Amino acid sequence: MKKNAKTEDAILALLKARGSMSAVDLAGKLNITAIGMRQHLKRMNEMGMIAATPLIASKPKGAGRPATSWELTTLSHNKFGDSHALLTKDLIESARAVFGDEGVEQLVAHREDQTLKLYQEAMSAASPLKVKVAQLVRLREQEGYMAEVEEDGQGGFLFVENHCPICTAATVCQGFCRAELSIFRTVLGPDAIVERVEYLLEGGRRCSYTIRPKSLN
């Protein structure tokens, strides 16, 4: 039972990080047989943890098993937590009711200032942009953002956050999102261009950012 739970936690983590995947791809990533993977997926589907979605068939119609991918349900997305989300959301709404929008913006600015100082201290020894980005990934990982980075092959990077532990709070105060983008731009320095290219609150599966040196422009 414990082995099944460990495997299924790994499946959930992959689907959270990568989006929908086929049974074959999941089996390959976790180094188990396709038959074993389908058994896990069947059980997880019956428990409401994942849902099947059709894939564009790569074989002629009627040839072999229908192409299917799997994705997380809302139940499983919630498994990753949201940093006391409902309490935070209620506190923000209460602060807005008592202090108005200006008061909430002051709270966001205070949090931004604290986070910026923490990041600047942690990244003080980082110099090349690649090292700064790697350190930023580590900092965001520690905060539960499931962060990762990919080089784009042209001297830049794609910085990805597969989970947002403050997403519920951000739905009632998008100042948090503006502050985060500002923090990234500040800590990565004036020689880096940082742009958000995928946004969870606008229907994206995750938040992602392009990071490239100004010298590439």
PDB file of C-alpha atoms in Angstrom:
ATOM      1  CA  MET A   1       0.000   0.000   0.000  1.00  0.00           C
ATOM      2  CA  LYS A   2       2.801   2.385   0.902  1.00  0.00           C
ATOM      3  CA  LYS A   3       4.547   1.600  -2.397  1.00  0.00           C
ATOM      4  CA  ASN A   4       1.333   2.374  -4.308  1.00  0.00           C
ATOM      5  CA  ALA A   5       0.930   5.656  -2.436  1.00  0.00           C
ATOM      6  CA  LYS A   6       4.533   6.650  -3.176  1.00  0.00           C
ATOM      7  CA  THR A   7       4.110   5.883  -6.884  1.00  0.00           C
ATOM      8  CA  GLU A   8       0.813   7.731  -7.063  1.00  0.00           C
ATOM      9  CA  ASP A   9       2.297  10.776  -5.312  1.00  0.00           C
ATOM     10  CA  ALA A  10       5.020  10.736  -7.974  1.00  0.00           C
ATOM     11  CA  ILE A  11       2.369  10.554 -10.711  1.00  0.00           C
ATOM     12  CA  LEU A  12       0.538  13.543  -9.210  1.00  0.00           C
ATOM     13  CA  ALA A  13       3.791  15.524  -8.997  1.00  0.00           C
ATOM     14  CA  LEU A  14       4.583  14.798 -12.659  1.00  0.00           C
ATOM     15  CA  LEU A  15       1.114  15.825 -13.822  1.00  0.00           C
ATOM     16  CA  LYS A  16       1.326  18.985 -11.726  1.00  0.00           C
ATOM     17  CA  ALA A  17       4.701  19.911 -13.193  1.00  0.00           C
ATOM     18  CA  ARG A  18       4.204  18.767 -16.792  1.00  0.00           C
ATOM     19  CA  GLY A  19       0.480  19.008 -17.422  1.00  0.00           C
ATOM     20  CA  SER A  20      -1.437  16.210 -19.114  1.00  0.00           C
ATOM     21  CA  MET A  21       0.598  13.101 -19.982  1.00  0.00           C
ATOM     22  CA  SER A  22      -0.103   9.692 -21.485  1.00  0.00           C
ATOM     23  CA  ALA A  23       0.221   6.432 -19.559  1.00  0.00           C
ATOM     24  CA  VAL A  24       3.222   5.498 -21.696  1.00  0.00           C
ATOM     25  CA  ASP A  25       5.035   8.768 -20.973  1.00  0.00           C
ATOM     26  CA  LEU A  26       4.292   8.507 -17.252  1.00  0.00           C
ATOM     27  CA  ALA A  27       5.537   4.917 -17.193  1.00  0.00           C
ATOM     28  CA  GLY A  28       8.755   5.950 -18.919  1.00  0.00           C
ATOM     29  CA  LYS A  29       9.380   8.809 -16.486  1.00  0.00           C
ATOM     30  CA  LEU A  30       8.835   6.588 -13.441  1.00  0.00           C
ATOM     31  CA  ASN A  31      10.528   3.504 -14.916  1.00  0.00           C
ATOM     32  CA  ILE A  32       7.594   1.121 -14.472  1.00  0.00           C
ATOM     33  CA  THR A  33       5.695  -0.980 -17.010  1.00  0.00           C
ATOM     34  CA  ALA A  34       2.834   0.497 -19.038  1.00  0.00           C
ATOM     35  CA  ILE A  35       0.516  -2.184 -17.618  1.00  0.00           C
ATOM     36  CA  GLY A  36       1.504  -1.274 -14.061  1.00  0.00           C
ATOM     37  CA  MET A  37       1.009   2.410 -14.812  1.00  0.00           C
ATOM     38  CA  ARG A  38      -2.492   1.821 -16.209  1.00  0.00           C
ATOM     39  CA  GLN A  39      -3.418  -0.010 -12.997  1.00  0.00           C
ATOM     40  CA  HIS A  40      -2.364   3.029 -10.969  1.00  0.00           C
ATOM     41  CA  LEU A  41      -4.186   5.392 -13.309  1.00  0.00           C
ATOM     42  CA  LYS A  42      -7.387   3.315 -13.164  1.00  0.00           C
ATOM     43  CA  ARG A  43      -7.381   3.406  -9.361  1.00  0.00           C
ATOM     44  CA  MET A  44      -6.563   7.121  -9.223  1.00  0.00           C
ATOM     45  CA  ASN A  45      -9.301   7.889 -11.759  1.00  0.00           C
ATOM     46  CA  GLU A  46     -11.861   5.953  -9.700  1.00  0.00           C
ATOM     47  CA  MET A  47     -10.823   7.963  -6.617  1.00  0.00           C
ATOM     48  CA  GLY A  48     -11.332  11.238  -8.463  1.00  0.00           C
ATOM     49  CA  MET A  49      -7.634  12.157  -8.361  1.00  0.00           C
ATOM     50  CA  ILE A  50      -7.116  12.339 -12.135  1.00  0.00           C
ATOM     51  CA  ALA A  51      -9.268  12.614 -15.242  1.00  0.00           C
ATOM     52  CA  ALA A  52      -8.812  11.286 -18.762  1.00  0.00           C
ATOM     53  CA  THR A  53      -8.691  13.610 -21.766  1.00  0.00           C
ATOM     54  CA  PRO A  54      -8.460  12.576 -25.429  1.00  0.00           C
ATOM     55  CA  LEU A  55      -5.238  12.990 -27.367  1.00  0.00           C
ATOM     56  CA  ILE A  56      -4.924  13.519 -31.091  1.00  0.00           C
ATOM     57  CA  ALA A  57      -4.456   9.976 -32.332  1.00  0.00           C
ATOM     58  CA  SER A  58      -1.050   9.213 -33.789  1.00  0.00           C
ATOM     59  CA  LYS A  59      -2.347   5.991 -35.422  1.00  0.00           C
ATOM     60  CA  PRO A  60      -4.982   5.480 -38.105  1.00  0.00           C
ATOM     61  CA  LYS A  61      -8.516   5.403 -36.725  1.00  0.00           C
ATOM     62  CA  GLY A  62      -9.344   2.011 -35.282  1.00  0.00           C
ATOM     63  CA  ALA A  63      -5.701   0.985 -34.814  1.00  0.00           C
ATOM     64  CA  GLY A  64      -4.913  -0.089 -31.241  1.00  0.00           C
ATOM     65  CA  ARG A  65      -5.901   1.550 -27.958  1.00  0.00           C
ATOM     66  CA  PRO A  66      -7.487   5.030 -28.192  1.00  0.00           C
ATOM     67  CA  ALA A  67      -4.970   7.738 -27.397  1.00  0.00           C
ATOM     68  CA  THR A  68      -5.627   9.184 -23.928  1.00  0.00           C
ATOM     69  CA  SER A  69      -3.833  11.581 -21.639  1.00  0.00           C
ATOM     70  CA  TRP A  70      -4.308  12.174 -17.929  1.00  0.00           C
ATOM     71  CA  GLU A  71      -4.529  15.379 -15.935  1.00  0.00           C
ATOM     72  CA  LEU A  72      -5.125  16.441 -12.344  1.00  0.00           C
ATOM     73  CA  THR A  73      -8.615  17.094 -11.019  1.00  0.00           C
ATOM     74  CA  THR A  74      -9.391  20.019  -8.709  1.00  0.00           C
ATOM     75  CA  LEU A  75      -9.180  17.573  -5.793  1.00  0.00           C
ATOM     76  CA  SER A  76      -5.575  16.744  -6.627  1.00  0.00           C
ATOM     77  CA  HIS A  77      -4.591  20.353  -7.332  1.00  0.00           C
ATOM     78  CA  ASN A  78      -5.733  21.134  -3.788  1.00  0.00           C
ATOM     79  CA  LYS A  79      -3.485  18.358  -2.474  1.00  0.00           C
ATOM     80  CA  PHE A  80      -0.482  20.631  -3.110  1.00  0.00           C
ATOM     81  CA  GLY A  81      -1.735  23.198  -0.626  1.00  0.00           C
ATOM     82  CA  ASP A  82      -2.188  26.942  -0.776  1.00  0.00           C
ATOM     83  CA  SER A  83      -0.394  28.382   2.280  1.00  0.00           C
ATOM     84  CA  HIS A  84      -3.458  28.678   4.529  1.00  0.00           C
ATOM     85  CA  ALA A  85      -5.214  30.077   1.485  1.00  0.00           C
ATOM     86  CA  LEU A  86      -8.694  30.658   2.842  1.00  0.00           C
ATOM     87  CA  LEU A  87      -7.424  32.352   6.004  1.00  0.00           C
ATOM     88  CA  THR A  88      -5.130  34.594   3.947  1.00  0.00           C
ATOM     89  CA  LYS A  89      -7.959  35.459   1.552  1.00  0.00           C
ATOM     90  CA  ASP A  90     -10.272  36.328   4.457  1.00  0.00           C
ATOM     91  CA  LEU A  91      -7.592  38.496   6.093  1.00  0.00           C
ATOM     92  CA  ILE A  92      -7.036  40.427   2.846  1.00  0.00           C
ATOM     93  CA  GLU A  93     -10.755  41.010   2.400  1.00  0.00           C
ATOM     94  CA  SER A  94     -11.038  42.121   6.026  1.00  0.00           C
ATOM     95  CA  ALA A  95      -8.083  44.492   5.613  1.00  0.00           C
ATOM     96  CA  ARG A  96      -9.723  45.982   2.525  1.00  0.00           C
ATOM     97  CA  ALA A  97     -12.998  46.456   4.421  1.00  0.00           C
ATOM     98  CA  VAL A  98     -11.248  48.204   7.339  1.00  0.00           C
ATOM     99  CA  PHE A  99      -8.388  50.084   5.654  1.00  0.00           C
ATOM    100  CA  GLY A 100      -9.535  50.303   2.033  1.00  0.00           C
ATOM    101  CA  ASP A 101      -7.558  49.502  -1.107  1.00  0.00           C
ATOM    102  CA  GLU A 102      -4.756  51.810  -0.029  1.00  0.00           C
ATOM    103  CA  GLY A 103      -4.258  49.826   3.166  1.00  0.00           C
ATOM    104  CA  VAL A 104      -4.091  46.551   1.238  1.00  0.00           C
ATOM    105  CA  GLU A 105      -1.538  48.033  -1.148  1.00  0.00           C
ATOM    106  CA  GLN A 106       0.571  49.039   1.858  1.00  0.00           C
ATOM    107  CA  LEU A 107       0.476  45.435   3.084  1.00  0.00           C
ATOM    108  CA  VAL A 108       1.544  44.185  -0.350  1.00  0.00           C
ATOM    109  CA  ALA A 109       4.360  46.754  -0.460  1.00  0.00           C
ATOM    110  CA  HIS A 110       5.564  45.688   2.993  1.00  0.00           C
ATOM    111  CA  ARG A 111       5.624  42.031   1.962  1.00  0.00           C
ATOM    112  CA  GLU A 112       7.404  42.941  -1.272  1.00  0.00           C
ATOM    113  CA  ASP A 113      10.063  44.851   0.667  1.00  0.00           C
ATOM    114  CA  GLN A 114      10.643  41.950   3.076  1.00  0.00           C
ATOM    115  CA  THR A 115      10.861  39.388   0.277  1.00  0.00           C
ATOM    116  CA  LEU A 116      13.187  41.583  -1.771  1.00  0.00           C
ATOM    117  CA  LYS A 117      15.591  41.975   1.142  1.00  0.00           C
ATOM    118  CA  LEU A 118      15.580  38.205   1.759  1.00  0.00           C
ATOM    119  CA  TYR A 119      16.283  37.427  -1.904  1.00  0.00           C
ATOM    120  CA  GLN A 120      18.974  40.083  -2.252  1.00  0.00           C
ATOM    121  CA  GLU A 121      20.781  38.705   0.772  1.00  0.00           C
ATOM    122  CA  ALA A 122      20.544  35.140  -0.509  1.00  0.00           C
ATOM    123  CA  MET A 123      21.747  36.160  -3.982  1.00  0.00           C
ATOM    124  CA  SER A 124      24.458  38.611  -2.935  1.00  0.00           C
ATOM    125  CA  ALA A 125      27.260  36.294  -4.051  1.00  0.00           C
ATOM    126  CA  ALA A 126      25.627  35.373  -7.390  1.00  0.00           C
ATOM    127  CA  SER A 127      27.109  37.142 -10.392  1.00  0.00           C
ATOM    128  CA  PRO A 128      26.458  35.627 -13.843  1.00  0.00           C
ATOM    129  CA  LEU A 129      22.794  35.675 -14.840  1.00  0.00           C
ATOM    130  CA  LYS A 130      22.723  31.874 -15.026  1.00  0.00           C
ATOM    131  CA  VAL A 131      23.827  31.625 -11.392  1.00  0.00           C
ATOM    132  CA  LYS A 132      21.283  34.242 -10.310  1.00  0.00           C
ATOM    133  CA  VAL A 133      18.465  32.385 -12.037  1.00  0.00           C
ATOM    134  CA  ALA A 134      19.518  29.077 -10.454  1.00  0.00           C
ATOM    135  CA  GLN A 135      19.514  30.696  -7.020  1.00  0.00           C
ATOM    136  CA  LEU A 136      16.083  32.209  -7.677  1.00  0.00           C
ATOM    137  CA  VAL A 137      14.802  28.733  -8.531  1.00  0.00           C
ATOM    138  CA  ARG A 138      16.137  27.410  -5.220  1.00  0.00           C
ATOM    139  CA  LEU A 139      14.504  30.226  -3.261  1.00  0.00           C
ATOM    140  CA  ARG A 140      11.136  29.709  -4.927  1.00  0.00           C
ATOM    141  CA  GLU A 141      11.391  25.937  -4.487  1.00  0.00           C
ATOM    142  CA  GLN A 142      11.822  26.449  -0.747  1.00  0.00           C
ATOM    143  CA  GLU A 143       8.611  28.483  -0.734  1.00  0.00           C
ATOM    144  CA  GLY A 144       6.595  25.752  -2.466  1.00  0.00           C
ATOM    145  CA  TYR A 145       6.403  27.103  -6.012  1.00  0.00           C
ATOM    146  CA  MET A 146       7.692  23.904  -7.704  1.00  0.00           C
ATOM    147  CA  ALA A 147      10.082  26.125  -9.643  1.00  0.00           C
ATOM    148  CA  GLU A 148      12.374  25.056 -12.466  1.00  0.00           C
ATOM    149  CA  VAL A 149      14.337  26.650 -15.268  1.00  0.00           C
ATOM    150  CA  GLU A 150      15.190  25.717 -18.854  1.00  0.00           C
ATOM    151  CA  GLU A 151      17.769  27.331 -21.104  1.00  0.00           C
ATOM    152  CA  ASP A 152      16.230  28.538 -24.363  1.00  0.00           C
ATOM    153  CA  GLY A 153      19.334  27.803 -26.445  1.00  0.00           C
ATOM    154  CA  GLN A 154      19.798  31.490 -27.292  1.00  0.00           C
ATOM    155  CA  GLY A 155      21.401  32.710 -24.073  1.00  0.00           C
ATOM    156  CA  GLY A 156      18.123  33.189 -22.216  1.00  0.00           C
ATOM    157  CA  PHE A 157      15.962  31.141 -19.877  1.00  0.00           C
ATOM    158  CA  LEU A 158      12.396  30.016 -19.285  1.00  0.00           C
ATOM    159  CA  PHE A 159      11.658  30.272 -15.552  1.00  0.00           C
ATOM    160  CA  VAL A 160       8.617  28.223 -14.552  1.00  0.00           C
ATOM    161  CA  GLU A 161       6.531  27.990 -11.385  1.00  0.00           C
ATOM    162  CA  ASN A 162       4.358  24.879 -11.602  1.00  0.00           C
ATOM    163  CA  HIS A 163       2.486  25.646  -8.381  1.00  0.00           C
ATOM    164  CA  CYS A 164       1.410  28.880  -6.696  1.00  0.00           C
ATOM    165  CA  PRO A 165       0.996  28.571  -2.922  1.00  0.00           C
ATOM    166  CA  ILE A 166      -0.588  32.047  -2.754  1.00  0.00           C
ATOM    167  CA  CYS A 167      -2.950  31.609  -5.703  1.00  0.00           C
ATOM    168  CA  THR A 168      -6.146  31.952  -3.666  1.00  0.00           C
ATOM    169  CA  ALA A 169      -4.861  35.131  -2.024  1.00  0.00           C
ATOM    170  CA  ALA A 170      -3.790  36.487  -5.415  1.00  0.00           C
ATOM    171  CA  THR A 171      -7.324  36.102  -6.792  1.00  0.00           C
ATOM    172  CA  VAL A 172      -8.510  38.823  -4.393  1.00  0.00           C
ATOM    173  CA  CYS A 173      -5.334  40.902  -4.531  1.00  0.00           C
ATOM    174  CA  GLN A 174      -3.312  40.748  -7.740  1.00  0.00           C
ATOM    175  CA  GLY A 175      -0.839  43.159  -6.193  1.00  0.00           C
ATOM    176  CA  PHE A 176       1.000  40.056  -4.989  1.00  0.00           C
ATOM    177  CA  CYS A 177       1.616  39.040  -8.602  1.00  0.00           C
ATOM    178  CA  ARG A 178       2.776  42.516  -9.626  1.00  0.00           C
ATOM    179  CA  ALA A 179       5.114  42.571  -6.632  1.00  0.00           C
ATOM    180  CA  GLU A 180       6.638  39.203  -7.538  1.00  0.00           C
ATOM    181  CA  LEU A 181       7.412  40.300 -11.086  1.00  0.00           C
ATOM    182  CA  SER A 182       9.002  43.468  -9.715  1.00  0.00           C
ATOM    183  CA  ILE A 183      11.104  41.419  -7.283  1.00  0.00           C
ATOM    184  CA  PHE A 184      12.351  39.132 -10.050  1.00  0.00           C
ATOM    185  CA  ARG A 185      13.387  42.104 -12.170  1.00  0.00           C
ATOM    186  CA  THR A 186      15.192  43.755  -9.277  1.00  0.00           C
ATOM    187  CA  VAL A 187      17.145  40.747  -8.004  1.00  0.00           C
ATOM    188  CA  LEU A 188      18.163  39.615 -11.495  1.00  0.00           C
ATOM    189  CA  GLY A 189      19.552  43.057 -12.176  1.00  0.00           C
ATOM    190  CA  PRO A 190      19.270  45.834 -14.764  1.00  0.00           C
ATOM    191  CA  ASP A 191      21.045  43.775 -17.428  1.00  0.00           C
ATOM    192  CA  ALA A 192      18.242  41.181 -17.516  1.00  0.00           C
ATOM    193  CA  ILE A 193      14.842  41.469 -19.199  1.00  0.00           C
ATOM    194  CA  VAL A 194      12.103  39.547 -17.363  1.00  0.00           C
ATOM    195  CA  GLU A 195       8.644  39.086 -18.892  1.00  0.00           C
ATOM    196  CA  ARG A 196       5.691  36.979 -17.722  1.00  0.00           C
ATOM    197  CA  VAL A 197       4.540  34.792 -20.607  1.00  0.00           C
ATOM    198  CA  GLU A 198       2.065  32.472 -18.866  1.00  0.00           C
ATOM    199  CA  TYR A 199      -0.206  33.519 -16.020  1.00  0.00           C
ATOM    200  CA  LEU A 200      -2.229  31.201 -13.808  1.00  0.00           C
ATOM    201  CA  LEU A 201      -4.897  33.811 -13.083  1.00  0.00           C
ATOM    202  CA  GLU A 202      -5.502  34.362 -16.794  1.00  0.00           C
ATOM    203  CA  GLY A 203      -6.149  30.716 -17.548  1.00  0.00           C
ATOM    204  CA  GLY A 204      -2.565  29.477 -17.800  1.00  0.00           C
ATOM    205  CA  ARG A 205      -1.640  26.078 -16.365  1.00  0.00           C
ATOM    206  CA  ARG A 206       1.181  27.739 -14.455  1.00  0.00           C
ATOM    207  CA  CYS A 207       3.138  30.999 -14.255  1.00  0.00           C
ATOM    208  CA  SER A 208       6.229  31.243 -16.422  1.00  0.00           C
ATOM    209  CA  TYR A 209       8.691  33.979 -17.329  1.00  0.00           C
ATOM    210  CA  THR A 210      11.265  34.566 -20.033  1.00  0.00           C
ATOM    211  CA  ILE A 211      14.602  35.862 -18.764  1.00  0.00           C
ATOM    212  CA  ARG A 212      17.221  37.106 -21.218  1.00  0.00           C
ATOM    213  CA  PRO A 213      20.243  39.376 -21.105  1.00  0.00           C
ATOM    214  CA  LYS A 214      19.716  42.852 -22.569  1.00  0.00           C
ATOM    215  CA  SER A 215      22.797  42.235 -24.691  1.00  0.00           C
ATOM    216  CA  LEU A 216      20.741  39.787 -26.805  1.00  0.00           C
ATOM    217  CA  ASN A 217      18.359  42.532 -27.965  1.00  0.00           C
TER     218      ASN A 217
END
